[in-house]
mmCIF file of C-alpha atoms in Angstrom:
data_model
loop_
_atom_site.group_PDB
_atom_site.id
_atom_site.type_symbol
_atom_site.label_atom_id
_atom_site.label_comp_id
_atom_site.label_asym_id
_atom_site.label_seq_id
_atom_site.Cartn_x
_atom_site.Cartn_y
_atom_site.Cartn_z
ATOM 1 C CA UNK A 78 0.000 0.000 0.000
ATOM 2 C CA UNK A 79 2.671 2.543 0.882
ATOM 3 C CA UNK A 80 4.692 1.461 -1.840
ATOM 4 C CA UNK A 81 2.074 3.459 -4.258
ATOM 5 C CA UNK A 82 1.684 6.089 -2.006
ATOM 6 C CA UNK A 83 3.812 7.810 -4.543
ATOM 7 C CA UNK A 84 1.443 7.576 -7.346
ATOM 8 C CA UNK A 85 -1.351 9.758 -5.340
ATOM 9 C CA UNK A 86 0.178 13.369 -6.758
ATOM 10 C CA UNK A 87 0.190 11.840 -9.906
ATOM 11 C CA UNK A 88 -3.412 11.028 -9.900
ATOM 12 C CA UNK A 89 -4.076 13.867 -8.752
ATOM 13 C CA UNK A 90 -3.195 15.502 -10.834
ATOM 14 C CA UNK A 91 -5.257 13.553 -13.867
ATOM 15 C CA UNK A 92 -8.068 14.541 -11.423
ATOM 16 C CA UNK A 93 -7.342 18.055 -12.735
ATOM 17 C CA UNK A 94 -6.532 17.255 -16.118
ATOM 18 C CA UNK A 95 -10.081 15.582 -16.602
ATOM 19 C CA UNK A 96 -12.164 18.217 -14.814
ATOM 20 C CA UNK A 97 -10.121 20.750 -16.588
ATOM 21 C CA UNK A 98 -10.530 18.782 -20.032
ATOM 22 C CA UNK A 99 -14.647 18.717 -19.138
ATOM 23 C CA UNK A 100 -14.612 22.492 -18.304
ATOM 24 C CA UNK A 101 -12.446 23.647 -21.310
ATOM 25 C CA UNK A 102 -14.801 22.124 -23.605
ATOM 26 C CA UNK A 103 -18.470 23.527 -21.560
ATOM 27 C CA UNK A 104 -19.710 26.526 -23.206
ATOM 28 C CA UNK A 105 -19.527 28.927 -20.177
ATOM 29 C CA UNK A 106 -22.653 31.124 -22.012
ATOM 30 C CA UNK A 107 -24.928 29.118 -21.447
ATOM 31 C CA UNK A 108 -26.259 29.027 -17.835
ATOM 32 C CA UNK A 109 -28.615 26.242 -16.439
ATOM 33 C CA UNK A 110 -31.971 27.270 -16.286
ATOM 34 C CA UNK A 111 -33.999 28.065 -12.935
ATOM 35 C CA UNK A 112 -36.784 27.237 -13.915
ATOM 36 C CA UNK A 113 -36.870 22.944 -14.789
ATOM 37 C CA UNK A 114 -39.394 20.677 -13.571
ATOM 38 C CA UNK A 115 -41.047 24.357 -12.115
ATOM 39 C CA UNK A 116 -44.220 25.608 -13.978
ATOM 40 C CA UNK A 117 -44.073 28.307 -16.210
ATOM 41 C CA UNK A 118 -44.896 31.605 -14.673
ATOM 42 C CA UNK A 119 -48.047 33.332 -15.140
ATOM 43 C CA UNK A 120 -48.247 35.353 -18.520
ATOM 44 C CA UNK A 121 -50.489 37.029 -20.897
ATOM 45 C CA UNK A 122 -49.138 38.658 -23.916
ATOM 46 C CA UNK A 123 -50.599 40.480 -26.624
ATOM 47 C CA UNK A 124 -50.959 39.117 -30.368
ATOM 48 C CA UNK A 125 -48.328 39.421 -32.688
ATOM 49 C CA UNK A 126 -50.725 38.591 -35.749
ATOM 50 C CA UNK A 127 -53.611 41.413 -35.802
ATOM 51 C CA UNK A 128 -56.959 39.858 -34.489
ATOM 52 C CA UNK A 129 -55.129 37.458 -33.182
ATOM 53 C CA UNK A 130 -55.558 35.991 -29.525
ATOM 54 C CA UNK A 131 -51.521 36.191 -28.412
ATOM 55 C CA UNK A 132 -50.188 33.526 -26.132
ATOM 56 C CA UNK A 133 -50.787 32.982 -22.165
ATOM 57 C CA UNK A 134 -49.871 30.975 -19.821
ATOM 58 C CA UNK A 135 -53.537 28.916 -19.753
ATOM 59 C CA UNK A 136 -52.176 28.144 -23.491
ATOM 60 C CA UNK A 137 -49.188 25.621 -22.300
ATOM 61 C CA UNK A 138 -50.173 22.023 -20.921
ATOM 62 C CA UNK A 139 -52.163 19.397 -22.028
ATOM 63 C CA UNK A 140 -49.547 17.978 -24.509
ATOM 64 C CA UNK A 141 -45.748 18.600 -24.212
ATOM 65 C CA UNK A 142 -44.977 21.922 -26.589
ATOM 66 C CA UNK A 143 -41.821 23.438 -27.510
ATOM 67 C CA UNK A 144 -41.571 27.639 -26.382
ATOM 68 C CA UNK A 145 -39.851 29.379 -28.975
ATOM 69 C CA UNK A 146 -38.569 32.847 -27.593
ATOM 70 C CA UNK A 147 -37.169 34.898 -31.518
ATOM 71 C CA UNK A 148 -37.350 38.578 -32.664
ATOM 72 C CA UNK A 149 -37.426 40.167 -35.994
ATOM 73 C CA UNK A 150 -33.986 42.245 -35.147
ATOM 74 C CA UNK A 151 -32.124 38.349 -34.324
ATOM 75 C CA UNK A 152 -29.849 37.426 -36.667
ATOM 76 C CA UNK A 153 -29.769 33.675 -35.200
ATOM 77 C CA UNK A 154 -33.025 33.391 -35.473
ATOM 78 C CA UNK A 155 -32.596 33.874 -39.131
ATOM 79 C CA UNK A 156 -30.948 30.525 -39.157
ATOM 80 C CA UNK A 157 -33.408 29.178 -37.177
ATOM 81 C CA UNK A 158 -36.501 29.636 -38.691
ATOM 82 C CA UNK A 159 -36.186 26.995 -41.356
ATOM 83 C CA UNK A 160 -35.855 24.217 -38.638
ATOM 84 C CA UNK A 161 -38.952 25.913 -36.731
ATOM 85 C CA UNK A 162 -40.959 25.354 -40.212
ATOM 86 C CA UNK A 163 -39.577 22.285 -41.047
ATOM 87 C CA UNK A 164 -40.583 20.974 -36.997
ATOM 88 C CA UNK A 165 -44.362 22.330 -37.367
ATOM 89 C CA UNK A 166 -44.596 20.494 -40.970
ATOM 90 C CA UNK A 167 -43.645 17.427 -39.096
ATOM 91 C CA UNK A 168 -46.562 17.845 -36.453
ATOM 92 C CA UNK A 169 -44.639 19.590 -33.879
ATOM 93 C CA UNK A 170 -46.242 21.983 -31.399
ATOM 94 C CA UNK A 171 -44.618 25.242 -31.458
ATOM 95 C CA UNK A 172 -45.499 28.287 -29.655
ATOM 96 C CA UNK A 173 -43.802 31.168 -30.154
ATOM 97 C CA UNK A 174 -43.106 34.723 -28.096
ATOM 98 C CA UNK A 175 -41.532 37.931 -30.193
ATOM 99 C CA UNK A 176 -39.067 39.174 -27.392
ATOM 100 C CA UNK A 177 -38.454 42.991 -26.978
ATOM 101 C CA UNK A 178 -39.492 43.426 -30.359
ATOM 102 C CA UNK A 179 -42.617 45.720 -31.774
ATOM 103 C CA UNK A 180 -45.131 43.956 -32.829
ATOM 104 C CA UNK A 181 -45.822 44.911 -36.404
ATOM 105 C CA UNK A 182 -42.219 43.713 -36.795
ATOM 106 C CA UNK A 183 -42.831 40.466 -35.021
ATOM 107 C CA UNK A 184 -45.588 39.825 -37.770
ATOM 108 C CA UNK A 185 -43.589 41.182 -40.806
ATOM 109 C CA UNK A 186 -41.131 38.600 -39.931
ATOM 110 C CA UNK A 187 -43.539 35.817 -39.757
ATOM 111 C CA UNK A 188 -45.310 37.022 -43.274
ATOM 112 C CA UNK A 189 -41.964 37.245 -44.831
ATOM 113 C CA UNK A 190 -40.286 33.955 -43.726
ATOM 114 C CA UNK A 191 -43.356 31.796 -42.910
ATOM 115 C CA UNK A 192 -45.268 31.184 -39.393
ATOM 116 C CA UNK A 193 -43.702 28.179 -37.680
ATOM 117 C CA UNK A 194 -45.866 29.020 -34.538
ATOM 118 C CA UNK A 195 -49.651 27.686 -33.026
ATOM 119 C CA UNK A 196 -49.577 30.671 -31.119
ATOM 120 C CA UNK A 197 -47.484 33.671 -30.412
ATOM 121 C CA UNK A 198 -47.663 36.317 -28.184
ATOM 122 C CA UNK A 199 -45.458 39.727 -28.500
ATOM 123 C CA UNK A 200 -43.010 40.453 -25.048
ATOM 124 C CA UNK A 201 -41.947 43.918 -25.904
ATOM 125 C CA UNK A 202 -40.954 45.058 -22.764
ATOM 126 C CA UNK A 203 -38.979 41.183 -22.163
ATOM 127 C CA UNK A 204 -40.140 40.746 -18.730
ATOM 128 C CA UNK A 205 -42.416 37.254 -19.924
ATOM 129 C CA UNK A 206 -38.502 36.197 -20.625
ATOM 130 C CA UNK A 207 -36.785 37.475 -18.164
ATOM 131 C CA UNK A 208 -39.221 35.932 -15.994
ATOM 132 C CA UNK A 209 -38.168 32.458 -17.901
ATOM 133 C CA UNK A 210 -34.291 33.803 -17.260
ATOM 134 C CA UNK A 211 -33.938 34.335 -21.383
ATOM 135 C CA UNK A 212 -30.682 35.883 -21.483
ATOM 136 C CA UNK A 213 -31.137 36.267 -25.491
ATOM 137 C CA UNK A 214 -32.607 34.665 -28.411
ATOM 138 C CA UNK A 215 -33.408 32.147 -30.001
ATOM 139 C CA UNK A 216 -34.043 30.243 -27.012
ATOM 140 C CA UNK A 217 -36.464 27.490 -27.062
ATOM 141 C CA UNK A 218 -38.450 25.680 -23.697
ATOM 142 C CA UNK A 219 -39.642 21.843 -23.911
ATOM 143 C CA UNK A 220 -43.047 22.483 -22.119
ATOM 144 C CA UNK A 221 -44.527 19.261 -20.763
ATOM 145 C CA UNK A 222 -48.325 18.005 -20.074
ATOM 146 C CA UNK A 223 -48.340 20.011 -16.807
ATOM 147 C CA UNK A 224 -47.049 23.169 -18.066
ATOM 148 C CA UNK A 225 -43.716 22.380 -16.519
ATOM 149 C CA UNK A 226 -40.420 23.570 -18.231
ATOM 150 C CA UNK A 227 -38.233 20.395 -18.701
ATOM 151 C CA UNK A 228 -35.312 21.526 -21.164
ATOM 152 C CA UNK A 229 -33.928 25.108 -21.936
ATOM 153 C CA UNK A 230 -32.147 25.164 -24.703
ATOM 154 C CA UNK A 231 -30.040 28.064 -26.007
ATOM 155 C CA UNK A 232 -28.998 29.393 -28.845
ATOM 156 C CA UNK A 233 -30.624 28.240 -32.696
ATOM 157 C CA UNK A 234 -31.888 24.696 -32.597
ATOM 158 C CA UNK A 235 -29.988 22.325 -35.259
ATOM 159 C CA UNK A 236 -30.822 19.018 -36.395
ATOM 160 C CA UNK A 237 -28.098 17.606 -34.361
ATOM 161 C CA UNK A 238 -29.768 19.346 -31.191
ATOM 162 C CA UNK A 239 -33.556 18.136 -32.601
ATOM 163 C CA UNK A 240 -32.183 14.782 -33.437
ATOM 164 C CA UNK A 241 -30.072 13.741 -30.152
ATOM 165 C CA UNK A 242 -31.798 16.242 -27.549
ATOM 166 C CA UNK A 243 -35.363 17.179 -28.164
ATOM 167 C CA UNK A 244 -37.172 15.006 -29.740
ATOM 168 C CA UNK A 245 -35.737 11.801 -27.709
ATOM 169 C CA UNK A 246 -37.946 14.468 -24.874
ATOM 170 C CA UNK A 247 -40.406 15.132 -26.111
ATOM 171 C CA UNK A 248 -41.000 11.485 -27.123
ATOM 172 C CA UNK A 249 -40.237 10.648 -23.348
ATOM 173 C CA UNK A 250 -42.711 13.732 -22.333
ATOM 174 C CA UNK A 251 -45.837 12.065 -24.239
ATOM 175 C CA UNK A 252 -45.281 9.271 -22.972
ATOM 176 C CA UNK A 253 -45.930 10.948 -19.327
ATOM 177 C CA UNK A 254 -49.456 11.224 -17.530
ATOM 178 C CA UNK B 225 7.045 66.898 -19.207
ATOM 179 C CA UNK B 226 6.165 67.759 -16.051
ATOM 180 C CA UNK B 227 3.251 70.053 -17.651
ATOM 181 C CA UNK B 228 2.131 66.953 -19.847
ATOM 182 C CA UNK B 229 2.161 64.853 -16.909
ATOM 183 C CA UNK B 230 -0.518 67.581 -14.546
ATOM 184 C CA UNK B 231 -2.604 67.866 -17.868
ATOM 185 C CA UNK B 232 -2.724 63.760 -17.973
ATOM 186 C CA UNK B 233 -3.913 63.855 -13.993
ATOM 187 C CA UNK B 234 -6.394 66.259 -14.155
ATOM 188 C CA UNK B 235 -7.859 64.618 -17.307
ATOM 189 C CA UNK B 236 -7.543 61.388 -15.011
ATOM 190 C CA UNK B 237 -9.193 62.791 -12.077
ATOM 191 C CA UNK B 238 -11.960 64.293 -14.041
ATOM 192 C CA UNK B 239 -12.748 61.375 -16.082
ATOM 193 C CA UNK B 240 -14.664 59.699 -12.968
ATOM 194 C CA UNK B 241 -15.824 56.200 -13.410
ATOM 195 C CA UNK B 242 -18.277 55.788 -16.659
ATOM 196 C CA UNK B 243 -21.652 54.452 -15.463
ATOM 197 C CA UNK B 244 -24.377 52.653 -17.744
ATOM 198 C CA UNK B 245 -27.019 54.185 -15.542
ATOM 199 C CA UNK B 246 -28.588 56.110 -17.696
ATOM 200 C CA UNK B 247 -30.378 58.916 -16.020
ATOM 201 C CA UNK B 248 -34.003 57.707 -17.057
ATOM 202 C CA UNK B 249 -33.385 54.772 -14.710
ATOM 203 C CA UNK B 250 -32.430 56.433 -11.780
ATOM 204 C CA UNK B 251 -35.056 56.333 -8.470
ATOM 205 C CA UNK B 252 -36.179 60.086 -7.660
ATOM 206 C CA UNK B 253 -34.791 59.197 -3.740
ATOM 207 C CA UNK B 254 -31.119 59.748 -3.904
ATOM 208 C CA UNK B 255 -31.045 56.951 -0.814
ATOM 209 C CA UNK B 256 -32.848 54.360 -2.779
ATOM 210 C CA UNK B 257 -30.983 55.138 -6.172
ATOM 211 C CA UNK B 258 -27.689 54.989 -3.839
ATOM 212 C CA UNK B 259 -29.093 51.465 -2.634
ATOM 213 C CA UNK B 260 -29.998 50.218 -6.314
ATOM 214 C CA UNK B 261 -26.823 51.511 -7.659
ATOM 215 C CA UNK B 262 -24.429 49.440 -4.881
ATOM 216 C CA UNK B 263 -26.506 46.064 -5.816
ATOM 217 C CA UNK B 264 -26.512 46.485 -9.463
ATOM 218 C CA UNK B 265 -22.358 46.804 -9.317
ATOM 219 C CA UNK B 266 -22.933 43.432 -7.289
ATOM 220 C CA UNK B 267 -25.324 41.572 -9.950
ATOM 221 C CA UNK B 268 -23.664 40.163 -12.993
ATOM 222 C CA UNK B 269 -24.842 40.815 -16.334
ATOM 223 C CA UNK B 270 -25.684 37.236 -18.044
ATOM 224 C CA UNK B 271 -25.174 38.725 -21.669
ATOM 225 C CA UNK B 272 -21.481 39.890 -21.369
ATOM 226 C CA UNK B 273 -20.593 37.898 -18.548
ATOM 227 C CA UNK B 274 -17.777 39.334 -16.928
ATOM 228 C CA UNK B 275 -18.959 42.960 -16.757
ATOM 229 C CA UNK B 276 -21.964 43.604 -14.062
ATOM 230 C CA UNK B 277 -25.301 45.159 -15.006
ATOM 231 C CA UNK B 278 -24.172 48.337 -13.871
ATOM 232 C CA UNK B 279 -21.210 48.723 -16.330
ATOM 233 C CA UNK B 280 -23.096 47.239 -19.126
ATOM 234 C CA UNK B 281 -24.538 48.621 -21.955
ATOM 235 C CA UNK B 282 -26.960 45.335 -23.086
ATOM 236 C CA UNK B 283 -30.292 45.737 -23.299
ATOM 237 C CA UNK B 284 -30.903 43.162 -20.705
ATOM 238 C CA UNK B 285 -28.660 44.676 -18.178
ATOM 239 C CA UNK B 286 -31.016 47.752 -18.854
ATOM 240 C CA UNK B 287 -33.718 45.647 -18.072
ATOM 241 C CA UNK B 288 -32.468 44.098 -14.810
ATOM 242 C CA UNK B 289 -31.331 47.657 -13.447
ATOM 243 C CA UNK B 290 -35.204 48.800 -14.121
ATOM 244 C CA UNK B 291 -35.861 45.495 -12.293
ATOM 245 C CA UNK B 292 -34.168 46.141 -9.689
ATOM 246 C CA UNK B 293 -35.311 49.748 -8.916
ATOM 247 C CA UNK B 294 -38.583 48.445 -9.213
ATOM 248 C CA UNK B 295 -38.413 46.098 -6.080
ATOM 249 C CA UNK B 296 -36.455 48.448 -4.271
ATOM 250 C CA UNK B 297 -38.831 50.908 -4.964
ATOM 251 C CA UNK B 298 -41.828 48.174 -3.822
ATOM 252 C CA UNK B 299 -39.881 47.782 -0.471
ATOM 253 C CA UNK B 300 -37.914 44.981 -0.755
ATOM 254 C CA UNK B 301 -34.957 44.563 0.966
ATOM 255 C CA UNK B 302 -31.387 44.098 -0.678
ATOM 256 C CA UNK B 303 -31.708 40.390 -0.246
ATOM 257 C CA UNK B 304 -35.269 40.257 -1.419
ATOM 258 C CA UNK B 305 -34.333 42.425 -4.265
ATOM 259 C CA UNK B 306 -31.098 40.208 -5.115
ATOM 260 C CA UNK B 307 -33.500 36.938 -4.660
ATOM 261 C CA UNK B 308 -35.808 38.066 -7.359
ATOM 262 C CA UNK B 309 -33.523 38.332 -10.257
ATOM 263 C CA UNK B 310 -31.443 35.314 -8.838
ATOM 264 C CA UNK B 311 -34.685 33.354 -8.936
ATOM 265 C CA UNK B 312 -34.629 34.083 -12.537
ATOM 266 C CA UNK B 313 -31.005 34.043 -13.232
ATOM 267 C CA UNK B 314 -29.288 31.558 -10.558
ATOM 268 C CA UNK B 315 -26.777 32.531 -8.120
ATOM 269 C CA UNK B 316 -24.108 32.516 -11.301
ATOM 270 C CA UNK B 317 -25.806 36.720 -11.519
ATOM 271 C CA UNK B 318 -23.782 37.014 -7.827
ATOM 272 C CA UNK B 319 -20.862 38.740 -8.900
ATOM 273 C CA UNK B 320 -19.754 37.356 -5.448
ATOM 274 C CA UNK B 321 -20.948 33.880 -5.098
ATOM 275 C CA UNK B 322 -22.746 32.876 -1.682
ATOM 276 C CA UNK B 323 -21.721 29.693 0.089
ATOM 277 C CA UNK B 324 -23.645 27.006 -0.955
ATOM 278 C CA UNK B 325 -23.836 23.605 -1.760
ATOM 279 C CA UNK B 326 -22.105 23.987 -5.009
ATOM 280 C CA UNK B 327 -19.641 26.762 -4.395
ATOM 281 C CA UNK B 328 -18.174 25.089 -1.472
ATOM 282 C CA UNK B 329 -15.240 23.743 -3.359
ATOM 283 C CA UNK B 330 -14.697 27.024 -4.860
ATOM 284 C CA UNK B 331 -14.714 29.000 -1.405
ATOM 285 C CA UNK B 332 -13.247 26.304 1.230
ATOM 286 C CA UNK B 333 -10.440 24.103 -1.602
ATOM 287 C CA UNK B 334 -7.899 26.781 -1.436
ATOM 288 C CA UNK B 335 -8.121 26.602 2.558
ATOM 289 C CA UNK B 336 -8.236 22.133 2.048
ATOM 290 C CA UNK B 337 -5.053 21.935 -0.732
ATOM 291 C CA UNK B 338 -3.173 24.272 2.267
ATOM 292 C CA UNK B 339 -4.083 22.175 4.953
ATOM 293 C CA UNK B 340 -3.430 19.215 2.653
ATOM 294 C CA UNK B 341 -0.238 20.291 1.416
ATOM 295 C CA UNK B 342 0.639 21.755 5.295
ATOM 296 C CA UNK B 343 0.302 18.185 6.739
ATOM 297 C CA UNK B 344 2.535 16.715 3.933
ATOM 298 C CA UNK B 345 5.239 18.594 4.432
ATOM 299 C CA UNK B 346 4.554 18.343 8.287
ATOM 300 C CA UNK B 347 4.753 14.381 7.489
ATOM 301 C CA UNK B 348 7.658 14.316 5.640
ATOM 302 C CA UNK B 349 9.755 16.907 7.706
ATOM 303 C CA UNK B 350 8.918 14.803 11.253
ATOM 304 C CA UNK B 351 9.956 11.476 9.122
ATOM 305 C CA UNK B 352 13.169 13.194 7.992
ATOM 306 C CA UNK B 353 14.171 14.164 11.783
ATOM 307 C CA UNK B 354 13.519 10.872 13.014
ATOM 308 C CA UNK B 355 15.784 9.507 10.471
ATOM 309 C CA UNK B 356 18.449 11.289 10.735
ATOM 310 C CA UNK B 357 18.066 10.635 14.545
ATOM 311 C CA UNK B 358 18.591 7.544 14.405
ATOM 312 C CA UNK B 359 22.130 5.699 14.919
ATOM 313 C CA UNK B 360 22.985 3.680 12.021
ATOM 314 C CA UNK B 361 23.120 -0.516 13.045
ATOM 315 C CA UNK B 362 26.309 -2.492 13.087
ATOM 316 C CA UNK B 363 25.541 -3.756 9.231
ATOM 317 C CA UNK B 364 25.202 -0.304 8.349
ATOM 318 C CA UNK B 365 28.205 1.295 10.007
ATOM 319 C CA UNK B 366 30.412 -1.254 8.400
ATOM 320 C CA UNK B 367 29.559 -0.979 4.510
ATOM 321 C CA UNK B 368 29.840 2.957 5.482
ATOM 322 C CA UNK B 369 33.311 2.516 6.844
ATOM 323 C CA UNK B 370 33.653 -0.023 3.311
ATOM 324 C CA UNK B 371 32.245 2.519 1.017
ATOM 325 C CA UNK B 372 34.309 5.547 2.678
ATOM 326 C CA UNK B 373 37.305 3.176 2.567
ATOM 327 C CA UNK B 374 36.854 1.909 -1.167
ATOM 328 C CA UNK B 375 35.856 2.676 -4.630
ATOM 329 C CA UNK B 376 33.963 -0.524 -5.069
ATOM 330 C CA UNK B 377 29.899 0.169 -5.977
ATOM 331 C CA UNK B 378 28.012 0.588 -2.870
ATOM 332 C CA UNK B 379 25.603 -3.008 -2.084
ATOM 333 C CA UNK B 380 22.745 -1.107 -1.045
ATOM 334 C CA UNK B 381 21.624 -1.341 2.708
ATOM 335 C CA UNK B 382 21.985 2.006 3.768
ATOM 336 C CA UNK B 383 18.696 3.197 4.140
ATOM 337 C CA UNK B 384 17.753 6.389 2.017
ATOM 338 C CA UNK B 385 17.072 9.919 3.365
ATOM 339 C CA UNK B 386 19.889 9.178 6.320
ATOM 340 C CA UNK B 387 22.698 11.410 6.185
ATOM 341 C CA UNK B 388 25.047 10.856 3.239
#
């Protein structure tokens, strides 16, 4: 036994390495969210399409939905939007909130590029995000059955994130009571 | 010079440290807008991470100083008004992290690798004295008195860390 006792710094030391190695490769942007396996706060917003009814918080629940947080002034978003289309072609739920952005722009952008969304409500002022702790956009919430937030993800969803994170979720989250 | 140098101090005592505050935020009572303005130097800004949501310029940072004027405003305390955006944000928007469950390693493993390290060189110093304490045995005395008195390659009983 004390005849390895030299090895110990040397482990150690590949302690570091690997925790190092792990942290190196995190992206340090993106934070963990508050808010999983909480419900979504309470929120009302106003329509983004004219006549519209907006999006509220009575809106989420009942089957698991993904929250899609975009504005017209987002350049990400841009490279979004074709995945959001392509997702609602294929049956998924989407709901959508224009964050800090006016809402004529909010619905130029949808006219222009296509509406990927059920519903969407318009969060000019950004506290409906802040009160989800958006710290920018595109971010997108996996809403489940109870109106719970299960997944935050951040940042313009690709296939890789649809294919390995999200759906494998939201298959899980029908699957739920 | 010496007149370039004054002209570069007074331009560096005037200068005064920017602020982000813009004056549309500020609270009406200077004591409140004194008590916003400490915490918001305190509260990290989760766009541009290393800067707080005093010094930045993001729109969210804007947000959270509004935010924060709001519920000091309301009557929350410093804590309270803290909790609220942490609530939102985690305890990552704590420029200064509190001790918790996960920061412990970050506030007490300096303190552990010291104590750690202390009682290692404690070890080995008190291992060393004793050593070199110690007389050497009969065996030991005589293959030193055979390597002092010869060139021939030492056997190998002497036992390491004595004196050489």
């Amino acid at each position: 036994m004390k005849r390895f006792l030299f090895l110990v710094p040397a482990l150690l030391f590949a302690g570091l390495l690997v925790a190092f190695g792990i942290g190196l490769t995190m992206d340090p942007t993106i934070l963990p969210s508050m808010l999983i396996g909480k419900p979504v706060p309470a929120f009302n917003l106003a329509p983004v399409r004219p006549g519209d009814q907006g999006l509220a918080r009575a809106d989420l629940g009942g089957e698991p939905v993904l929250l899609n947080y975009y504005a017209s002034w987002c350049v990400a978003c841009r490279a979004e939007h074709p995945m959001l289309m392509r997702l609602r072609s294929e049956g998924v739920p989407i709901h959508g909130v224009d964050w800090k952005d006016a809402p004529a722009d909010g619905d130029k952008w949808l006219q222009d590029r296509g509406d990927p969304y059920i519903r969407v409500g318009n969060d000019q002022s950004g506290r409906t995000g802040i009160d989800m702790g958006v710290s920018g956009v595109p971010e997108t919430f996996v809403i489940d059955k109870q109106g719970r937030v299960r997944y935050r993800h951040v940042g313009a969803i690709t296939q890789d994130d649809w294919a390995n994170k999200i759906a494998p979720l939201m298959q899980r989250l029908k699957a739920e009571s | 010079m010496k007149r370039l140098l004054l002209m570069a101090a007074a331009f560096a005592a005037l200068a005064g440290p920017a602020a982000a505050v813009n004056p549309d935020e500020q609270l009406r009572d200077p004591r409140l807008e004194a008590r916003a303005h400490e915490l918001s130097r305190t509260l990290r800004c989760v766009v541009c991470q290393n800067q707080s949501i005093d010094d930045s310029d993001a729109a969210l940072a804007h947000d959270l100083r509004v935010i924060l004027r709001e519920r000091i405003a309301a009557g929350d305390t410093d804590r309270q008004a803290v909790d609220y955006i942490v609530a939102r944000y985690g305890s990552f928007v704590e420029l200064k992290p509190p001790v918790q469950g996960d920061t412990l390693i970050l506030w007490f493993g300096p303190l552990a690798l010291t104590l750690l390290g202390g009682a290692g060189i404690a070890l080995h110093l008190r291992r060393r004295a004793r050593l070199a304490a110690e007389p050497f045995t009969a065996d030991e005395e005589a293959e030193l008195a055979h390597l002092l008195n010869s060139d021939a390659p030492k056997t190998g009983t002497l036992k390491s860390g004595g004196p050489a």
